[in-house]
Amino acid sequence: MGATFTHGTSNLCVLTDSIPSPLPATPEGLARAASLLRAGECVALPTETVYGLAADALNPEAAAKVFAIKGRPLIDPLIVHVPDLDALARVAEPDPQLTALALLWPGPLTVVLRRRKSVPDVITAGQDTVAVRIPAHPVLREVLRLSGLALAAPSANPFGYVSPTRASHVRDSLGARCPWIVDGGPCEHGVESTIVDLSVPGVARLLRPGPVPLERLKTLLGEVSVVGRTANPSAAQAAPGMLERHYSPGTRLRLFAAGGDPGPVGSGEAVMFLGRRAGFTGPAVFHLSEDGSVEEAARNLFDLLRRLDARGLALIHAELAPPAGVGAAFNDRLTRAAAR
Ligand code: AMP
Ligand code: MG
């Protein structure tokens, strides 16, 4: 019998008893989050992609705390979240191609532009570009409004580990270092934002596939080139999210083709299908959606990876998605998680 999914969050975790429960997404909770951020603290917040570890993007000390909490190398620049295009214009220079892409905002799209001097070097890893996003999640939007800040918010996980898509994931892996977490329920998309680099005039490059598919970008921009992932850390400096091994669970992963069979499954191993699969049952068989929906599978991917990772399995056999739409992002994250 396969595992089924509930979309409720559980704040219970035996290992994190001493850590305060996440703040509820109430007006009081969000006001508290905004005032902590204004005071230069870090707060984990839900976004429509994954949970982000937020800090005042224009305060270098606050931004430095994000790197320290995550154990993130300073060469990996942070995405700046702003409420609207006016706020965006205060951190980045406008670009003619942005007009077309701005139709996708608010939403799970990050754009790399030339930066303004207001943005500290720690945010951009010293580059003259800045990555910006106008997010859609009502909790993050309300905290942006209440705080009046631009917020850096990389995924709220230890660097290199699987991104969090529930408040409980943040609490489990980062709660001891960042007790302030707002619980906004499970994230809608479950994979990180699509990143498009517009910093070279007239050129659009997809740096990271995400919930906004390449097909959609092409209808808005015409030509979009795709930057391949790399195993070379120095080549990855401009887009360190492009490092091949990233988003990785501790357990080894073996991938198999969409619609294909996993092959022999040994004891101490598990199989992760996109949807229910006739002929495969038992405690080692899991599915990411009821009907094979890639959107639902993406939403549940990191949660199931984390739960399977906690079982100390020898191997997880994971089914790839058909590559259209968000399937490209799903396959990208699985492929990186499987990289050794
Ligand atoms: P995340 O890890 O989700 O916070 O996404 C951060 C990723 O955005 C980085 O790893 C880079 O791939 C990309 N990024 C952020 N800032 C820049 C920048 N200034 N130039 C190029 N890519 C950037
Ligand atoms: Mg991340």
XYZ file of C-alpha atoms and ligand atoms in Angstrom:
364
model
C 0.000 0.000 0.000
C 1.404 3.395 -0.910
C 1.663 6.382 1.413
C -0.955 9.054 1.054
C -0.521 12.728 1.740
C -2.331 15.154 3.891
C -1.739 18.821 3.282
C -2.002 19.795 6.913
C 1.166 20.756 8.758
C 2.393 19.008 11.827
C 4.376 21.060 14.293
C 5.231 18.010 16.365
C 8.784 16.843 16.392
C 10.332 14.863 19.205
C 13.826 16.196 18.444
C 12.855 19.853 18.664
C 10.969 19.956 21.962
C 12.956 22.904 23.298
C 12.354 25.034 20.205
C 9.316 27.321 20.334
C 6.393 26.391 18.089
C 6.171 28.335 14.814
C 4.304 31.632 14.936
C 0.803 31.394 13.499
C 0.120 33.445 10.366
C -2.195 35.755 12.320
C -2.038 39.579 12.286
C -0.129 39.404 15.609
C 2.269 36.737 14.304
C 3.009 38.706 11.142
C 3.441 41.974 13.063
C 5.958 40.173 15.277
C 7.796 38.835 12.233
C 7.929 42.308 10.660
C 9.299 43.931 13.811
C 11.963 41.212 14.232
C 13.035 41.779 10.622
C 13.186 45.539 11.150
C 15.415 44.897 14.154
C 17.858 42.992 11.907
C 16.802 39.450 12.897
C 16.127 36.492 10.584
C 12.630 35.013 10.297
C 11.613 31.943 8.286
C 8.554 32.713 6.154
C 6.382 30.722 3.768
C 6.530 31.584 0.078
C 4.645 29.997 -2.818
C 7.824 28.059 -3.770
C 9.561 26.901 -0.540
C 10.043 28.387 2.955
C 12.556 31.248 2.922
C 14.927 32.454 5.629
C 14.199 36.180 5.467
C 16.317 39.162 6.499
C 16.530 42.862 5.651
C 18.312 42.790 2.269
C 19.721 46.301 2.619
C 21.214 45.651 6.071
C 24.555 43.835 5.588
C 24.672 42.520 9.192
C 21.184 41.047 8.883
C 22.050 39.482 5.516
C 25.269 38.043 6.970
C 23.181 36.226 9.595
C 21.369 34.357 6.815
C 24.667 32.962 5.526
C 25.764 32.028 9.053
C 22.491 30.280 9.942
C 22.387 28.315 6.683
C 26.115 27.601 6.537
C 25.915 29.057 3.045
C 29.154 30.104 1.327
C 29.423 33.854 0.780
C 29.973 33.286 -2.964
C 26.313 32.211 -3.300
C 24.250 35.398 -3.811
C 20.777 35.866 -2.294
C 17.479 36.663 -4.002
C 15.852 39.949 -2.951
C 12.071 39.900 -2.505
C 10.152 43.132 -3.057
C 6.423 43.905 -3.041
C 6.159 45.662 -6.418
C 7.939 47.222 -9.385
C 8.493 50.542 -7.574
C 10.372 48.755 -4.813
C 12.219 46.710 -7.445
C 13.429 49.900 -9.139
C 15.139 50.888 -5.883
C 17.395 47.813 -5.937
C 17.803 47.017 -9.664
C 18.079 48.853 -12.972
C 15.128 48.389 -15.314
C 15.612 46.337 -18.487
C 13.444 46.466 -21.650
C 12.875 42.675 -21.485
C 11.559 42.979 -17.936
C 8.264 44.483 -19.141
C 7.259 41.148 -20.697
C 8.400 39.045 -17.732
C 6.723 41.316 -15.190
C 3.401 39.872 -16.417
C 4.303 36.769 -14.396
C 4.522 38.748 -11.124
C 3.599 38.374 -8.372
C 4.778 34.791 -8.736
C 7.515 32.145 -8.604
C 9.909 33.966 -10.962
C 13.306 35.485 -10.123
C 15.033 37.856 -12.543
C 18.722 38.784 -12.474
C 19.259 42.469 -13.343
C 22.007 45.064 -13.008
C 22.075 46.189 -9.397
C 21.784 49.575 -7.781
C 24.366 50.814 -5.268
C 21.793 50.484 -2.458
C 22.273 46.694 -2.487
C 25.125 45.520 -0.243
C 27.917 43.332 -1.649
C 27.047 40.504 0.730
C 23.697 40.066 -1.100
C 25.175 39.933 -4.602
C 28.414 38.127 -3.728
C 30.175 41.252 -4.944
C 28.712 41.026 -8.450
C 27.179 43.995 -10.261
C 23.930 42.058 -10.693
C 21.090 41.392 -8.261
C 18.407 38.684 -8.336
C 14.895 40.007 -7.592
C 11.451 38.500 -7.186
C 7.952 39.848 -6.509
C 6.415 36.932 -4.583
C 2.741 35.995 -4.487
C 2.384 34.330 -1.086
C -0.022 36.410 1.046
C 2.045 35.901 4.237
C 5.280 37.069 2.654
C 3.475 39.946 0.926
C 1.948 41.097 4.207
C 5.317 40.945 5.984
C 6.884 42.942 3.125
C 4.133 45.526 3.542
C 4.282 45.696 7.344
C 8.081 45.881 7.479
C 8.544 48.192 4.500
C 11.741 46.213 3.752
C 13.227 44.410 0.781
C 13.817 40.864 2.048
C 16.571 38.441 1.140
C 15.050 34.985 1.568
C 16.980 31.909 0.421
C 15.495 28.530 1.244
C 15.306 28.038 5.029
C 17.481 24.911 5.160
C 21.110 24.101 5.930
C 23.109 24.797 2.741
C 22.968 21.895 0.280
C 20.145 19.999 2.011
C 16.610 19.474 0.714
C 14.571 22.714 0.718
C 11.715 23.072 3.250
C 8.115 23.125 2.084
C 6.450 22.951 5.534
C 7.080 24.960 8.720
C 7.947 21.670 10.440
C 10.802 21.109 7.947
C 12.321 24.456 8.947
C 11.913 23.707 12.612
C 13.476 20.247 12.248
C 16.616 21.328 10.436
C 17.130 24.999 11.363
C 14.972 25.646 14.423
C 17.888 25.534 16.847
C 19.619 28.320 14.910
C 16.533 30.333 13.923
C 13.628 30.031 16.358
C 11.419 32.510 14.475
C 9.320 30.624 11.955
C 5.914 31.643 10.591
C 3.668 28.697 9.748
C 1.769 29.390 6.523
C 1.006 25.742 5.743
C 2.502 23.713 2.876
C 3.973 25.614 -0.081
C 1.933 25.721 -3.277
C 4.686 24.868 -5.824
C 7.209 22.974 -3.696
C 10.230 23.749 -5.898
C 12.348 26.911 -5.937
C 11.616 29.829 -8.269
C 12.476 29.912 -11.962
C 15.547 32.158 -12.407
C 16.041 34.167 -15.609
C 19.159 36.284 -16.156
C 18.441 39.529 -18.058
C 21.639 41.287 -16.977
C 23.182 41.128 -20.466
C 21.136 43.475 -22.709
C 19.006 41.689 -25.299
C 19.839 38.214 -23.949
C 17.668 36.032 -21.687
C 19.195 32.991 -20.006
C 17.365 30.425 -17.879
C 19.622 29.817 -14.861
C 17.296 27.526 -12.909
C 14.098 25.770 -14.055
C 11.172 26.286 -11.709
C 7.386 26.589 -11.527
C 7.307 29.030 -14.482
C 8.181 26.690 -17.356
C 10.637 27.479 -20.160
C 7.775 27.197 -22.661
C 6.001 30.130 -20.963
C 9.197 32.227 -20.873
C 9.680 31.666 -24.590
C 6.170 32.865 -25.438
C 6.926 36.099 -23.544
C 10.562 36.687 -24.542
C 11.171 34.829 -27.789
C 14.579 33.230 -27.492
C 15.719 31.994 -24.074
C 18.988 30.101 -23.709
C 19.374 27.408 -21.076
C 22.429 27.326 -18.843
C 23.428 23.746 -18.050
C 24.188 22.529 -14.569
C 27.812 22.114 -13.642
C 29.946 19.975 -11.391
C 32.593 22.729 -11.250
C 32.192 25.028 -8.231
C 34.117 27.976 -9.713
C 32.095 27.869 -12.946
C 28.992 27.849 -10.780
C 29.878 31.066 -9.029
C 27.517 33.270 -11.069
C 24.663 30.903 -10.236
C 25.684 28.653 -7.376
C 22.212 27.119 -7.316
C 23.525 25.536 -10.530
C 25.975 23.340 -8.645
C 25.206 19.789 -9.590
C 25.079 18.437 -6.050
C 22.531 20.545 -4.205
C 19.141 19.915 -2.661
C 20.556 16.591 -1.517
C 19.209 14.110 0.997
C 21.694 11.878 2.798
C 20.217 8.747 1.225
C 21.469 7.650 -2.190
C 18.986 8.108 -5.036
C 18.664 6.124 -8.255
C 16.445 7.639 -10.945
C 14.317 5.818 -13.508
C 12.407 7.042 -16.566
C 8.897 8.525 -16.387
C 6.413 5.686 -16.729
C 9.233 3.116 -16.491
C 9.886 0.385 -13.961
C 12.301 0.774 -11.062
C 13.944 -2.606 -11.614
C 14.741 -4.835 -8.643
C 14.101 -3.211 -5.254
C 16.243 -4.646 -2.489
C 15.472 -4.793 1.211
C 16.114 -1.499 2.955
C 15.229 0.336 -0.272
C 12.135 2.336 -1.277
C 10.444 3.403 -4.520
C 8.958 6.824 -5.146
C 6.444 6.998 -8.009
C 4.780 10.120 -9.464
C 1.330 8.573 -9.044
C -0.284 5.322 -7.981
C 1.112 2.422 -9.963
C -0.774 -0.824 -10.559
C 1.198 -3.864 -9.495
C 3.366 -2.002 -6.983
C 2.273 -2.177 -3.372
C 3.849 -2.670 0.018
C 5.501 -0.596 2.718
C 8.450 0.323 0.467
C 6.249 1.884 -2.239
C 5.338 5.595 -2.166
C 3.617 7.944 -4.571
C 3.858 11.720 -4.832
C 0.347 12.300 -6.179
C -2.888 10.390 -6.485
C -3.161 10.631 -10.260
C 0.377 11.297 -11.503
C -0.079 15.102 -11.600
C 3.405 16.582 -11.890
C 2.282 19.779 -10.096
C 1.123 17.764 -7.102
C 4.234 15.589 -7.240
C 6.452 18.706 -7.165
C 4.467 20.051 -4.205
C 5.123 16.840 -2.233
C 8.633 15.975 -3.455
C 10.768 17.572 -0.733
C 8.431 16.440 2.052
C 8.635 12.796 0.962
C 12.390 13.015 0.358
C 12.848 14.330 3.894
C 10.626 11.645 5.392
C 12.333 8.838 3.492
C 15.729 10.304 4.337
C 14.864 9.999 8.034
C 14.446 6.217 7.645
C 18.111 5.449 7.005
C 17.363 3.575 3.765
C 20.138 2.162 1.595
C 18.635 3.509 -1.644
C 15.590 5.370 -2.972
C 14.443 4.564 -6.520
C 12.774 7.744 -7.837
C 10.640 8.121 -10.964
C 11.449 11.082 -13.229
C 8.599 13.234 -14.618
C 7.690 13.880 -18.244
C 9.874 16.937 -18.943
C 7.153 19.452 -19.950
C 6.000 22.293 -17.667
C 7.131 22.016 -14.051
C 8.422 18.514 -14.922
C 11.728 20.109 -15.985
C 12.183 21.629 -12.510
C 11.100 18.385 -10.819
C 13.678 16.411 -12.832
C 16.355 19.040 -12.221
C 15.930 18.782 -8.432
C 15.848 14.975 -8.485
C 18.923 14.818 -10.696
C 20.837 17.109 -8.351
C 19.655 15.195 -5.310
C 20.990 12.025 -6.970
C 24.383 13.544 -7.844
C 27.266 12.196 -5.788
P 18.175 30.472 -3.577
O 19.251 29.476 -3.266
O 16.851 29.881 -3.879
O 18.168 31.608 -2.663
O 18.577 31.105 -4.974
C 19.732 31.825 -5.066
C 20.247 31.605 -6.442
O 19.878 32.703 -7.268
C 21.755 31.606 -6.471
O 22.253 30.359 -6.116
C 21.999 31.972 -7.905
O 21.807 30.841 -8.743
C 20.897 32.953 -8.204
N 21.342 34.315 -8.006
C 21.122 35.102 -6.934
N 21.704 36.299 -7.098
C 22.289 36.274 -8.299
C 23.064 37.205 -9.050
N 23.331 38.419 -8.591
N 23.513 36.832 -10.243
C 23.250 35.604 -10.720
N 22.532 34.687 -10.074
C 22.061 35.006 -8.877
Mg 18.358 26.973 -1.482
